[in-house]
C-alpha positions as a Python dict, from the first residue, in 0.01 Angstrom:
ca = {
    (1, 'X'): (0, 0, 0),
    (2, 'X'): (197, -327, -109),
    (3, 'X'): (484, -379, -298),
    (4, 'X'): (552, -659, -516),
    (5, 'X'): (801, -925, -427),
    (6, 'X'): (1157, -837, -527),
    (7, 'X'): (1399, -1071, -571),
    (8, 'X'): (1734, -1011, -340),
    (9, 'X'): (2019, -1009, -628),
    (10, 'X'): (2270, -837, -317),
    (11, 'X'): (2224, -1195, -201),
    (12, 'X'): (2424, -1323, -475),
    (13, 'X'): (2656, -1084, -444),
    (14, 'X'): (2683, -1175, -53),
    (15, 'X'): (2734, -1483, -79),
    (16, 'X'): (3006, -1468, -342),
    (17, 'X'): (3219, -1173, -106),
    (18, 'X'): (3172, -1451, 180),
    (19, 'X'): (3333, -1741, -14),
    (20, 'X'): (3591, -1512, -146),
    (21, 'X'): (3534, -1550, -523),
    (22, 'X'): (3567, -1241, -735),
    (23, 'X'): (3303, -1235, -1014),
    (24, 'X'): (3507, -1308, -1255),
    (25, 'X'): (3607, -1664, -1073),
    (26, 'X'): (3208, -1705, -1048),
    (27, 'X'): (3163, -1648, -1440),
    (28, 'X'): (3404, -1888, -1525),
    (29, 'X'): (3234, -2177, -1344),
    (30, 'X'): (2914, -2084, -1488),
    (31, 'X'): (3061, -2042, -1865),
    (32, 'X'): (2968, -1711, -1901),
    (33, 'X'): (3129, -1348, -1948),
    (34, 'X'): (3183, -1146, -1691),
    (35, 'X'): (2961, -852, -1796),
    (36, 'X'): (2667, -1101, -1794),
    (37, 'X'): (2753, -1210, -1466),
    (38, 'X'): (2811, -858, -1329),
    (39, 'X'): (2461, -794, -1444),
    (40, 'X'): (2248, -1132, -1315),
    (41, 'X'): (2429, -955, -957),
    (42, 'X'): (2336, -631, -1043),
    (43, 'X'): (1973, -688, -1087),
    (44, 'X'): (2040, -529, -1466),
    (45, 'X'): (1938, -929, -1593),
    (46, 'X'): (1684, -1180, -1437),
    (47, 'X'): (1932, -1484, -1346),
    (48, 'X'): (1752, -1822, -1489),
    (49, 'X'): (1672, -2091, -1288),
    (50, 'X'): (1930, -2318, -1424),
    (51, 'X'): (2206, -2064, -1375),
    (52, 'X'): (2062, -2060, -952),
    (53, 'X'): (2105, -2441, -964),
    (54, 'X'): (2401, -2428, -1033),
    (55, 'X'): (2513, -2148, -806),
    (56, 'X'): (2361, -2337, -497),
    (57, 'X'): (2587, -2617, -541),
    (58, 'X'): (2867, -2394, -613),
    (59, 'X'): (2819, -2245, -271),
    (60, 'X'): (2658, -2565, -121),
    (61, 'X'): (2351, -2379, -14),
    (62, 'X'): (1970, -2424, -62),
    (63, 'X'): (1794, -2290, -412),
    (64, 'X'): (1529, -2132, -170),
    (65, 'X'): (1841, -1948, 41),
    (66, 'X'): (1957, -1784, -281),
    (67, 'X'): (1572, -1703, -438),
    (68, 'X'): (1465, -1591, -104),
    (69, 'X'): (1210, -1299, -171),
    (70, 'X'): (1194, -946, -11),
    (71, 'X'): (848, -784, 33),
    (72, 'X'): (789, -458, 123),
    (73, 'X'): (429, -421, 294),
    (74, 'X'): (302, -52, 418),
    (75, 'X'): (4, 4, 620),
}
């Protein structure tokens, strides 16, 4: 059985603990409220491609690092 590609939104959240920005600090850069923020990390919201742009150069890191995809294959 295979599972769909998922896209790894604890990523996001990784990379933000390892800067040391809280998510309010990464909602202000990206002009939005926190809740909508909380919930882009939280997988509760698709984050749009625009919003990734922006968060690779915020953390100076690839857009494929942050979209990188999980699959789940069983045999």
């Amino acid at each position: 059985m295979q599972k769909k590609p998922t896209f790894r939104y604890q990523r996001i959240r990784d990379i933000r603990e390892d800067n040391g920005y809280l998510q309010q600090d990464i909602a202000d850069m990206l002009g939005l409220y926190l809740n909508t923020y909380r919930r882009y990390e939280t997988g509760e919201r698709t984050i749009p491609v625009n919003l990734l742009r922006k968060l690779s150069k915020i953390y100076n890191v690839s857009l494929d690092y942050l979209t990188e995809i999980e699959e789940e294959i069983k045999h």
